[in-house]
Structures are given as C-alpha cells and as structure tokens.
CSV table of C-alpha atoms in Angstrom, one decimal:
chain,number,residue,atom,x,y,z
A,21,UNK,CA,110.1,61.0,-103.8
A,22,UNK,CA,106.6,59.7,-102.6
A,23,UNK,CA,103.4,60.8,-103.9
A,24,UNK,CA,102.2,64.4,-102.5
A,25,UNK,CA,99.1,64.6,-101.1
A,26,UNK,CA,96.9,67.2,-100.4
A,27,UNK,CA,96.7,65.7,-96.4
A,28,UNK,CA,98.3,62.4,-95.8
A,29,UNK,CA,96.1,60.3,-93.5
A,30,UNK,CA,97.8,56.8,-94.3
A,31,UNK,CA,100.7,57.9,-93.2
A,32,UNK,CA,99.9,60.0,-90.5
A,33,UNK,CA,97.6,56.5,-89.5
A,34,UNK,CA,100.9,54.2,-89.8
A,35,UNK,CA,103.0,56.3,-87.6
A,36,UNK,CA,100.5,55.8,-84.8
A,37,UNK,CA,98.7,52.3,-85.7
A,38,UNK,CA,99.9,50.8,-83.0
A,39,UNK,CA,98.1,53.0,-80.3
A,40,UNK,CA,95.3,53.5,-83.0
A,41,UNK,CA,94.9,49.6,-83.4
A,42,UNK,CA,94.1,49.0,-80.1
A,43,UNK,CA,92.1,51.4,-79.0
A,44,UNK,CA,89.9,50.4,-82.1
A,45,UNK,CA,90.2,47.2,-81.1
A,46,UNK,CA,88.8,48.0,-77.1
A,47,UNK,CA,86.0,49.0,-78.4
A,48,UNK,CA,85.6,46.0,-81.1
A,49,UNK,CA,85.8,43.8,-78.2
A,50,UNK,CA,83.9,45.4,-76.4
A,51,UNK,CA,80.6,46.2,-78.1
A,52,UNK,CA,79.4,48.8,-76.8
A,53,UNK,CA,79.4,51.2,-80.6
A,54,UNK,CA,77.4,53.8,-78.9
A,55,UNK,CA,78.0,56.0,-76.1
A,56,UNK,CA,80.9,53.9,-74.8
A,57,UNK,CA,83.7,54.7,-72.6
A,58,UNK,CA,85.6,55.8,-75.2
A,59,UNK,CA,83.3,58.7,-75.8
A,60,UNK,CA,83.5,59.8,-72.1
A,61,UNK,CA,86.7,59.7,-72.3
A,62,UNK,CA,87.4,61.5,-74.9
A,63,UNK,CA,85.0,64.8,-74.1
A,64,UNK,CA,86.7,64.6,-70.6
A,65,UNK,CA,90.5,64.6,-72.0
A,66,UNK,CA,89.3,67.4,-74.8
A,67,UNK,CA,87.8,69.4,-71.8
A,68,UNK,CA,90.9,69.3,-70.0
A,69,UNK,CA,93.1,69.8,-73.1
A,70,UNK,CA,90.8,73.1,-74.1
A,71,UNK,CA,90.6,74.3,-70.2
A,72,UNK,CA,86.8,74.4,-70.4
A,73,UNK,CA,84.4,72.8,-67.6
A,74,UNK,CA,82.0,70.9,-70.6
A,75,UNK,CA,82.6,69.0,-74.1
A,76,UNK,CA,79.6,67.7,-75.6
A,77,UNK,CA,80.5,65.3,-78.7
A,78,UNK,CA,78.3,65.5,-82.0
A,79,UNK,CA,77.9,63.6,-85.0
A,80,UNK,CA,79.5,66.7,-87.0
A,81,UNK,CA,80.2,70.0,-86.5
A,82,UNK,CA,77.6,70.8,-88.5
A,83,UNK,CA,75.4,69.6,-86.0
A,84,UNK,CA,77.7,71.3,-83.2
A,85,UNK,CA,76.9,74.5,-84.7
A,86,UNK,CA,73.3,74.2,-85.2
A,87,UNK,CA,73.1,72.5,-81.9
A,88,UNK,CA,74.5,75.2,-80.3
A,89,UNK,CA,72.3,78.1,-81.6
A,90,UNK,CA,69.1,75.7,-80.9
A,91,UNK,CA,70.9,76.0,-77.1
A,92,UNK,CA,70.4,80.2,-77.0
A,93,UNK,CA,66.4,80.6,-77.7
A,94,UNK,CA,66.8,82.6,-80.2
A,95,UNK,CA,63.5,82.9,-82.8
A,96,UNK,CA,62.3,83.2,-85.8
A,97,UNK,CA,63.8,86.0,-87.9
A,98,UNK,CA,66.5,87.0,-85.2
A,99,UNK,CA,70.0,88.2,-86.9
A,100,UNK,CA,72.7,86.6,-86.5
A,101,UNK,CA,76.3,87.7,-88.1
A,102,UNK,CA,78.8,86.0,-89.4
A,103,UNK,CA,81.5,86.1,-92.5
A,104,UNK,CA,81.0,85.6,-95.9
A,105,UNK,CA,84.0,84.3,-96.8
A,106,UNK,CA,84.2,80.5,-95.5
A,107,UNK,CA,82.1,77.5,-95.9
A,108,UNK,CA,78.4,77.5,-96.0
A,109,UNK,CA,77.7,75.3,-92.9
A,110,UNK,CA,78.5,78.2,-90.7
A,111,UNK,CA,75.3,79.7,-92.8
A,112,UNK,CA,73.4,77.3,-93.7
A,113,UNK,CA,72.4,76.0,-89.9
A,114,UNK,CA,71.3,80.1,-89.1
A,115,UNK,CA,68.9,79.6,-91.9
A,116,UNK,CA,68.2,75.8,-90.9
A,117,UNK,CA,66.7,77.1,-87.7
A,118,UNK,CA,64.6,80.0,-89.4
A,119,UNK,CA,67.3,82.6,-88.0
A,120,UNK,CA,68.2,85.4,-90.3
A,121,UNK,CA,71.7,84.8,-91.6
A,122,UNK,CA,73.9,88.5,-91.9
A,123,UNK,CA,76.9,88.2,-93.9
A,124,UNK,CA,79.7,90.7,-93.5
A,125,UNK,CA,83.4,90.7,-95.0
A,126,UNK,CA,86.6,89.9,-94.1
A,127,UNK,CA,89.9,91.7,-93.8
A,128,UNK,CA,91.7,91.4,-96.2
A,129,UNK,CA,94.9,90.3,-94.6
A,130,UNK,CA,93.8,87.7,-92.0
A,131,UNK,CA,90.5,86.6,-94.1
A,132,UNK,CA,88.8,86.6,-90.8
A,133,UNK,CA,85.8,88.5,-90.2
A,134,UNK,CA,86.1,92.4,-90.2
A,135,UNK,CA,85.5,94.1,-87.6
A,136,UNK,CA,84.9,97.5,-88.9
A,137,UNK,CA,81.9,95.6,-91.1
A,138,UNK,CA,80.6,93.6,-88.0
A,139,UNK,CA,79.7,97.0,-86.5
A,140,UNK,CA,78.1,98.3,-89.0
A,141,UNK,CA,75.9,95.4,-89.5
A,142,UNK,CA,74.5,95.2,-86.3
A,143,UNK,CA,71.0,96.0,-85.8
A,144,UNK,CA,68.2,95.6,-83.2
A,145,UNK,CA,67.4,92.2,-84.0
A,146,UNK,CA,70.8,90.8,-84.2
A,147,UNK,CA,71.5,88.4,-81.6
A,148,UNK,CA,74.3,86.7,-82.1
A,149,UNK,CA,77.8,86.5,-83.6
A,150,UNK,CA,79.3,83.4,-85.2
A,151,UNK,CA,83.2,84.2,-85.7
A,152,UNK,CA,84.5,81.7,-87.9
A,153,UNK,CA,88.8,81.1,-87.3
A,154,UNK,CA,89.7,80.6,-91.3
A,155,UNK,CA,92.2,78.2,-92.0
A,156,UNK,CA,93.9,78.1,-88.2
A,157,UNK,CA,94.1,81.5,-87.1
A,158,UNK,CA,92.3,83.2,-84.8
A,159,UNK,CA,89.3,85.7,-85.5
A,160,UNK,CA,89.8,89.1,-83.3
A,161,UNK,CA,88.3,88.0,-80.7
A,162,UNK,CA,89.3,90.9,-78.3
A,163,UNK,CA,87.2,93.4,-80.2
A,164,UNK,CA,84.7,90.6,-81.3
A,165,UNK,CA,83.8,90.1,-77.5
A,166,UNK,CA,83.7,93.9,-76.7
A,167,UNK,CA,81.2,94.8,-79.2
A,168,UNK,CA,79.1,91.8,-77.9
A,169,UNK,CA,78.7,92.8,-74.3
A,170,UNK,CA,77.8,96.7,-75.7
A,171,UNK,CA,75.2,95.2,-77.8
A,172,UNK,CA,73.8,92.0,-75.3
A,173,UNK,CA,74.5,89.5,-77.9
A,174,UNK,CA,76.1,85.9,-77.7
A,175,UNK,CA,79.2,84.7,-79.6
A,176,UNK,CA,79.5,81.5,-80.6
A,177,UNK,CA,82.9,80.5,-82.4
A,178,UNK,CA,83.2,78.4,-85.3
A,179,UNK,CA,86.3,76.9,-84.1
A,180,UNK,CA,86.4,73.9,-87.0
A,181,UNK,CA,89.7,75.0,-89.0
A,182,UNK,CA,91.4,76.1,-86.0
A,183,UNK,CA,91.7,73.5,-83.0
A,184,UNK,CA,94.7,74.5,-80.5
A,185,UNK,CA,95.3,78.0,-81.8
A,186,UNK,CA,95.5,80.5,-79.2
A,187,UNK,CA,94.4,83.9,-79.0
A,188,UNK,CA,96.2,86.7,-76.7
A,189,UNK,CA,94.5,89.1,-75.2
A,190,UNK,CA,95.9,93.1,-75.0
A,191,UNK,CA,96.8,92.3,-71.1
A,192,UNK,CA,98.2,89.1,-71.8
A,193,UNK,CA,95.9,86.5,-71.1
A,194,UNK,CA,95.8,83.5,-73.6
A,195,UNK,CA,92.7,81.6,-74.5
A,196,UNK,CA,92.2,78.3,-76.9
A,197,UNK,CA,89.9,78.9,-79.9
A,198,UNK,CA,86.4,78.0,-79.3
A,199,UNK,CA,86.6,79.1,-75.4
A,200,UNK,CA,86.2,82.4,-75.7
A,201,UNK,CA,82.9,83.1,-76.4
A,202,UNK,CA,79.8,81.4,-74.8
A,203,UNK,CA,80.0,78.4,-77.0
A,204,UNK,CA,82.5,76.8,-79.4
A,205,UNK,CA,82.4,74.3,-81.8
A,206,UNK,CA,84.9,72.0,-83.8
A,207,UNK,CA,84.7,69.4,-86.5
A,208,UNK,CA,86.3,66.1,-86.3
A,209,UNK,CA,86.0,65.7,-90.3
A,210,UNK,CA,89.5,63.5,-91.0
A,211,UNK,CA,91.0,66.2,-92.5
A,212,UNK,CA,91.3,68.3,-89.4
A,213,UNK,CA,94.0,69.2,-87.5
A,214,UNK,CA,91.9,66.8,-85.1
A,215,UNK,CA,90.3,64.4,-87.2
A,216,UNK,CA,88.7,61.2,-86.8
A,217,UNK,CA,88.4,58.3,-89.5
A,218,UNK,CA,84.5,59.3,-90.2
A,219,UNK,CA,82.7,62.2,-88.8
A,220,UNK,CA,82.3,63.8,-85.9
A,221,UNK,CA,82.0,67.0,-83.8
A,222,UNK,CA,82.2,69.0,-80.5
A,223,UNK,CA,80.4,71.8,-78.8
A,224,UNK,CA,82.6,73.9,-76.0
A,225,UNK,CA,81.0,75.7,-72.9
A,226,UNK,CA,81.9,76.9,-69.5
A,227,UNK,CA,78.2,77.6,-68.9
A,228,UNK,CA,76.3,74.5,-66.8
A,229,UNK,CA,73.1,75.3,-67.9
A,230,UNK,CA,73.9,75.8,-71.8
A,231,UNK,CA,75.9,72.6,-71.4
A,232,UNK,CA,73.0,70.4,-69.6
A,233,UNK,CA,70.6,72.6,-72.3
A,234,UNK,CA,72.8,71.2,-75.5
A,235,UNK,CA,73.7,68.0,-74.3
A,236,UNK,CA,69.9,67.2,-74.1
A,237,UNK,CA,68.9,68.8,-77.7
A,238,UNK,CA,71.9,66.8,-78.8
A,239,UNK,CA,69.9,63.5,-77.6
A,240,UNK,CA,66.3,63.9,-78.8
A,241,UNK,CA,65.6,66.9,-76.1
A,242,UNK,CA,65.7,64.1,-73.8
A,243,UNK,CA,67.2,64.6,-69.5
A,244,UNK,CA,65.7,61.6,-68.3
A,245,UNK,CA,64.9,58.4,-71.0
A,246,UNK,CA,62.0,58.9,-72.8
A,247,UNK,CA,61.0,62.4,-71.3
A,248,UNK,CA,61.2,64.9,-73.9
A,249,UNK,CA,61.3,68.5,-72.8
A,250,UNK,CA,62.9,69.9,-75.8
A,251,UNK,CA,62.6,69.7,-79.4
A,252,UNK,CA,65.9,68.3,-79.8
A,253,UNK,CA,68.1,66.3,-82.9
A,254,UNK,CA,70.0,62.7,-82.9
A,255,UNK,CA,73.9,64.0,-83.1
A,256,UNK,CA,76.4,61.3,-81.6
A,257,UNK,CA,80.2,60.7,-82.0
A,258,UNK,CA,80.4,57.2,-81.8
A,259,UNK,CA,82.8,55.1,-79.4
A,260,UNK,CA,85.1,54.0,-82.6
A,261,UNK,CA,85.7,57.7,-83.7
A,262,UNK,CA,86.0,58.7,-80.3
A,263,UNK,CA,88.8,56.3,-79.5
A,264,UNK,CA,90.7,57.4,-82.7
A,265,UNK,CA,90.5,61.1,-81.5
A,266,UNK,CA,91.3,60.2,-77.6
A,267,UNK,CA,94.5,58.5,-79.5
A,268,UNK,CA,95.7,61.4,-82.0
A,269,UNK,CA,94.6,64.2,-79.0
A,270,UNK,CA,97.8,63.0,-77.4
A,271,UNK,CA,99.7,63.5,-80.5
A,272,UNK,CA,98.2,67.1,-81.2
A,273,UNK,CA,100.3,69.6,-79.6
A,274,UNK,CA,103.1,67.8,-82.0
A,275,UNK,CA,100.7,67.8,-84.8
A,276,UNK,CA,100.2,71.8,-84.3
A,277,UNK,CA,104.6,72.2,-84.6
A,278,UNK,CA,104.9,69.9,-87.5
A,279,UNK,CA,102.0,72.0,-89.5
A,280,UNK,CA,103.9,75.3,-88.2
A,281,UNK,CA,107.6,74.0,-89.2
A,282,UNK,CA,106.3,73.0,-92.7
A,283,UNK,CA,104.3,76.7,-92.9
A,284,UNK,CA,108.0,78.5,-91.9
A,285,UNK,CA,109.5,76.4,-95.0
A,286,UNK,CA,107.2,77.3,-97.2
A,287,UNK,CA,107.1,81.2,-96.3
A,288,UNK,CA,110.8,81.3,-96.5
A,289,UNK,CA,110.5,79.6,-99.8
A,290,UNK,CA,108.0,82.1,-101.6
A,291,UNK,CA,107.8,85.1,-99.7
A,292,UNK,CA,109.9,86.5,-102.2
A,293,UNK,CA,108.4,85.6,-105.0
A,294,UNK,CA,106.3,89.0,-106.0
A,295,UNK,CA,103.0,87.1,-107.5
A,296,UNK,CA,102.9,84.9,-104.3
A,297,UNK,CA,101.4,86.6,-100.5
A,298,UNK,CA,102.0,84.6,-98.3
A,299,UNK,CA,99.8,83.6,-95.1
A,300,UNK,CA,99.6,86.8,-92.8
A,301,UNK,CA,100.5,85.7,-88.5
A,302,UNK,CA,97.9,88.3,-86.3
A,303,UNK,CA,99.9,89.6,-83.8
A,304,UNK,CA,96.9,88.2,-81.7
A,305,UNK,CA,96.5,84.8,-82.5
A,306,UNK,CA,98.9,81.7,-83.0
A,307,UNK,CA,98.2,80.3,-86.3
A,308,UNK,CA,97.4,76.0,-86.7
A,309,UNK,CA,98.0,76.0,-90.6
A,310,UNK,CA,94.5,73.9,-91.2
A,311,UNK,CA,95.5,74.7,-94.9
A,312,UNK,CA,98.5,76.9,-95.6
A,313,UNK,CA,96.4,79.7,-98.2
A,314,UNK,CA,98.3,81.8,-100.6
A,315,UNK,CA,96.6,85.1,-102.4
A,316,UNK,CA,97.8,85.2,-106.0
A,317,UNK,CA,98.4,88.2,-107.6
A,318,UNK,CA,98.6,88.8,-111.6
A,319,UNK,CA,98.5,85.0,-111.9
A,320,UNK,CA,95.6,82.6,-113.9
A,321,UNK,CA,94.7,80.9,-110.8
A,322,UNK,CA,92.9,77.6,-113.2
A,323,UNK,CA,95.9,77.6,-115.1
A,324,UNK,CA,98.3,77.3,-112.2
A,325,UNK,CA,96.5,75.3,-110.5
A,326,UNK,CA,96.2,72.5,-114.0
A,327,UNK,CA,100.0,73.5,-114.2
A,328,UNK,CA,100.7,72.4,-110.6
A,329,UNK,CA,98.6,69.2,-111.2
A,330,UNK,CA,100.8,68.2,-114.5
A,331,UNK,CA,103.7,68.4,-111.9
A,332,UNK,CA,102.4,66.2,-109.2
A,333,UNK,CA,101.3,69.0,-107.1
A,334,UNK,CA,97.6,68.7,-105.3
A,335,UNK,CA,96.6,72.5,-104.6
A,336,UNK,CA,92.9,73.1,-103.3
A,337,UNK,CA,90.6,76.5,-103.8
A,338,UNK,CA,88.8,77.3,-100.5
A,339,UNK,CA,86.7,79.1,-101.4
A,340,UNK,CA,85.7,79.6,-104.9
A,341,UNK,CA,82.1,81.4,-104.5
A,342,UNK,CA,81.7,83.6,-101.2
A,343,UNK,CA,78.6,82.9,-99.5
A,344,UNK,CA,76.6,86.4,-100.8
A,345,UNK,CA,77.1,84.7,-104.3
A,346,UNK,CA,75.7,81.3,-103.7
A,347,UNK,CA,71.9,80.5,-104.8
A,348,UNK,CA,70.5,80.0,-101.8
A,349,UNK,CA,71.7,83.2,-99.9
A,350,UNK,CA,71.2,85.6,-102.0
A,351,UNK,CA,69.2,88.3,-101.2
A,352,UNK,CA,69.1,92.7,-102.0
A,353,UNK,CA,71.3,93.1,-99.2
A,354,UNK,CA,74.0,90.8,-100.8
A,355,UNK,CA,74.5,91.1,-104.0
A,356,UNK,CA,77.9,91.2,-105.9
A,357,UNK,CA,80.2,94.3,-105.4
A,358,UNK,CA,78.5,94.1,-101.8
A,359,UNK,CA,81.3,92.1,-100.4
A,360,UNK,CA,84.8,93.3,-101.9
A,361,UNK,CA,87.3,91.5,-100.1
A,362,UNK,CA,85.4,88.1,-100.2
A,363,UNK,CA,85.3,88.7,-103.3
A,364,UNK,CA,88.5,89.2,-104.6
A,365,UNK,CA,89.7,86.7,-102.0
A,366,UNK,CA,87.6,84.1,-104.1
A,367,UNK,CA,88.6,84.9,-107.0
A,368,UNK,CA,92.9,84.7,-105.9
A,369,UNK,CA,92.9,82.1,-102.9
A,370,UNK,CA,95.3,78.7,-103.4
A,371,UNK,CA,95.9,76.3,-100.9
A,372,UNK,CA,98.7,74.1,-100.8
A,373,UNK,CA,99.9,70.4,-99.3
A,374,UNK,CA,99.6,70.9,-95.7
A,375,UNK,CA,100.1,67.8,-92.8
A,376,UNK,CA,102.0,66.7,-90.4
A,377,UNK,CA,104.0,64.2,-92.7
A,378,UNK,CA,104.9,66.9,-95.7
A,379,UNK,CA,109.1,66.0,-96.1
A,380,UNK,CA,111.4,68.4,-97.0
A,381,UNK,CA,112.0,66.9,-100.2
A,382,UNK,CA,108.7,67.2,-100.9
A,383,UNK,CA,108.6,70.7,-99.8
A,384,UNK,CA,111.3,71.9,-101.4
A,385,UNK,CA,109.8,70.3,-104.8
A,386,UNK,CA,106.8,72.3,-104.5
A,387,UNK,CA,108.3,75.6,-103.5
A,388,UNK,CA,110.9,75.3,-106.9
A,389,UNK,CA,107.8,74.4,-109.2
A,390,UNK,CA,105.7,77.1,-108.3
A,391,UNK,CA,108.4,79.7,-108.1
A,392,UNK,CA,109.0,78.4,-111.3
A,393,UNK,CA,105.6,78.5,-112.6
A,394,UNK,CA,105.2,81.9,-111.6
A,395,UNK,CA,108.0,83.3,-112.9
C-alpha cells in the first residue's frame, strides 16, 4: 500500500501534468509573470463557475478578506462578528484594520457559527458579519442573511474551506458558498479543494461598485496608473498560479465527488463505533469535505493521535486553541468558559486523510486501525 498522506498533491499533480505542464509552460514562454492572460482567464472562468458578475484575484485569502472589509468603509472601533472556532486570519485582518473583532460560538453539531449567539452579540456598533463555512459545509446562511437586513449590516463570507458547496434556501433556491452575502472570499493555499502550487486568493461580488472599489485597493488604491485615490495594498495572484487553478477548475466538480465518495466510506466505516461522531450533513448545505473532522468522545485525543502516527496514519487537529484563548484576542468579554462549544470542540476535534486520491485500500486501513484503537 502507498504511503498515506494527509493531502496528496503529487499525485493529484501527476494525474493532470499533462494539462498542468502546459499551461505552466504558456506562461514560461511567454513572460508575462504578472497580470497575464492567465490571470484573466482565470477570474473570468471562476466567475462563471460561481455565477457571480465579478472575481477579483489576491495574493491570499488573507488579503481577500482584509481587502474586502477595507472595500465597506467601515472605521475605527466598528464591530464586526464572527466565530471563534476556526483559524485566526478570519480575526486577525478585523483587528488588522482597527475594527473590533466579536467572537461568538459555534453549534455544536455543524461547528459553524451559532446563530442563537450571533443575535445576542449584536450591538449598535456592529457592522458586519463574517460567516466562516468550517471544513466544507455551509454556515446558515438563511437566517445569517435575515438578521443582517433587520440590523443594516453586511455579510461577508469566509468561503476558504468550502469552495463549490452549496447552500439551499427554505423555497428552494440554491447558492454557491461565498455568493450569498455582499462579498466572498476563498483561498487558493495548495491544500484547498481549489489550490494552487503557491498562494493565492479571490474576492466574490455581484456589486459593480464594491468590485471596481476592491479591485483598486487590491492594486495600491490605484484606477488609473499612478493616481491613487485610495489607501490601498499590493495583493496579486500571479499568471503561473493562475494557470494551475484555470487547469484543476475544470477538474473540480470531480474533485468535490471524489472528497464526498471517500467521506461516505469513512462514515459507513465508523459511525458505529460509540467513541467516534462522525461529520454532521446540514439539511441546508452540501458539504465539500475540505477535511473530513471527527469529535472524539472518552478518547486521549494526543495519544490517539501518536498511536495513529506509529501506524502510518497522518491525522491533523484543527483547531487546538479557539480564538477567545489565544494571546492576542483576549479580552474581559472572552475569557475561558465564555465559549463552551469552541471549547470542547478544541479540546475533541481529529481530522483525518482527506483528497481526491485516498484508495480504498488505504481507506479501509485507516477505518480498521482506528476502530481498533478505539476499542
């Protein structure tokens, strides 16, 4: 049996390296590194692919996030909500920009944000919600949306884990994530369900003027060369990483099944198994598997983990500290106990192998070893 990896990019690369080898090599030939084609292209095929009317590339999506709260005007001190359970760029750019960042928890079940707890944090100077879709599934956007037009605020979706899920609405009407708020954003980061071989990022809109309004901050505030009329950042996907994810777009609705077969396997494999929960499916969102996340329960999540290791099993922890807990957020409003869920979450949350090349044999290994481990 080969190797398991935690996410297989050589091999995933060698199925396509044909396509992959020359689009890399159009641009090799060439020369133009920055702002080619390619990256036209590609924003234009994503845009069609997402049903928006605008794609504007980015270096990361980092940068697509903090470039797209730059976009709304919002000042000093303004509130803006988002989970506390998920990683801290989705954080740290609110307090980059001298924005007041309001962490709320999660459910428990979709480790999404709550929506009972975004309620209650809402204030007079919030102004804006950042849902984040954890791990491939949608947030609920439904309610998410409804309590952002009662309270004037804009949602901008941290899309990153969760490119090509979709999210239904009660009277049937399907959306992509990151297209149902004012903004979205992705990540390109290689490990993504889209990912590039570097970095590289996206921003979402179907409004014209917050699309001409971030495409200039995203190039040094600039409209016409040299005229500056905003404070703006340098954040760029290059032609080489946009000719990679112009390739492996075409590829992605297959990409999406493969993730979803391998999640069935494993949930018929374990969802049995009474120290195992497997990942929960919202009845309103389609879910990507970006990782496939168990919760453990009366299990020594280390151990496991060093045991799984010793067995030729990669398993990841996403995440081990929830944002209230870190350093540099913490403040009287957040301290532990505040944040239950995220909490606990943190403290039971193990991530297993999860790509588009996982084999059966492989999968079958790693079901039998930890049912085994756990037993």
């Amino acid at each position: 049996m080969k190797a398991i990896q935690m996410c297989d990019l050589q091999t995933q690369y060698l199925e396509i390296k044909s396509e992959l080898d020359v689009a890399m090599q159009e641009v090799l030939d060439s020369g133009a590194f920055v702002k080619g084609r390619q990256v036209t292209d590609f924003a234009r095929h994503l845009a069609e692919w997402l049903g928006v009317r605008h794609v504007i590339p980015t270096g990361n999506g980092t940068d697509a996030l903090q470039i797209a709260l730059m976009a709304l005007g919002l000042k000093h001190g303004d509130e803006v909500i988002t989970p506390d359970f998920t990683f801290i760029a989705t954080a740290e750019v609110v307090a980059l920009l001298g924005l007041t960042p309001v962490l709320v928890d999660v459910d428990s079940s979709t480790m999404n944000i709550s929506i009972d707890a975004l309620r209650r944090a809402i204030t007079p100077r919030t102004k804006a919600i950042v849902p984040v879709h954890l791990f491939g599934q949608c947030a609920d956007m439904e309610p998410v949306m409804q309590i952002a037009r009662e309270n004037n605020l804009f949602v901008v979706e941290d899309a990153c884990q969760a490119i090509g899920a979709e999210y239904r609405f009660s009277n049937g009407k399907s959306l992509k994530a990151g297209t149902i708020g004012q903004i979205g954003c992705t990540s390109f980061f290689p490990s993504k369900n889209l990912g590039c071989y570097g970095d590289g990022g996206a921003i979402f809109t179907d409004d014209d003027e917050l699309a001409a309004r971030m495409q200039s901050i995203a190039n040094h505030g600039m409209t016409v060369r040299y005229h500056h009329d905003l404070v703006g950042v340098n954040s760029r996907l290059d032609s080489l990483q946009a000719a990679v994810l112009d390739v492996k777009l075409r590829h992605l609705d297959r990409y999406t099944v493969l993730r979803q077969e391998a999640a069935a396997v494993y949930d018929e494999g374990l969802r049995d198994n009474p120290h195992l929960l497997i990942p929960a499916r919202a009845p309103y969102s389609t879910h990507v598997f970006h990782q496939y996340t168990l919760q453990l329960k009366d299990i020594k999540r280390d151990m496991l983990k060093e045991r799984l290791a010793e067995a030729g099993i990669p398993s990841m922890v996403y995440y081990p500290v929830p944002l209230h807990m870190q350093k540099a957020y913490q403040s009287e409003r957040s301290q532990k106990g505040c944040f239950p869920v995220s909490e606990h979450l943190a403290s039971c949350v193990l991530s297993l192998p999860m790509h588009t090349c996982l084999t059966d044999e492989q999968q079958q290994y790693i079901i039998r070893t930890l049912n085994l481990l756990t037993s």
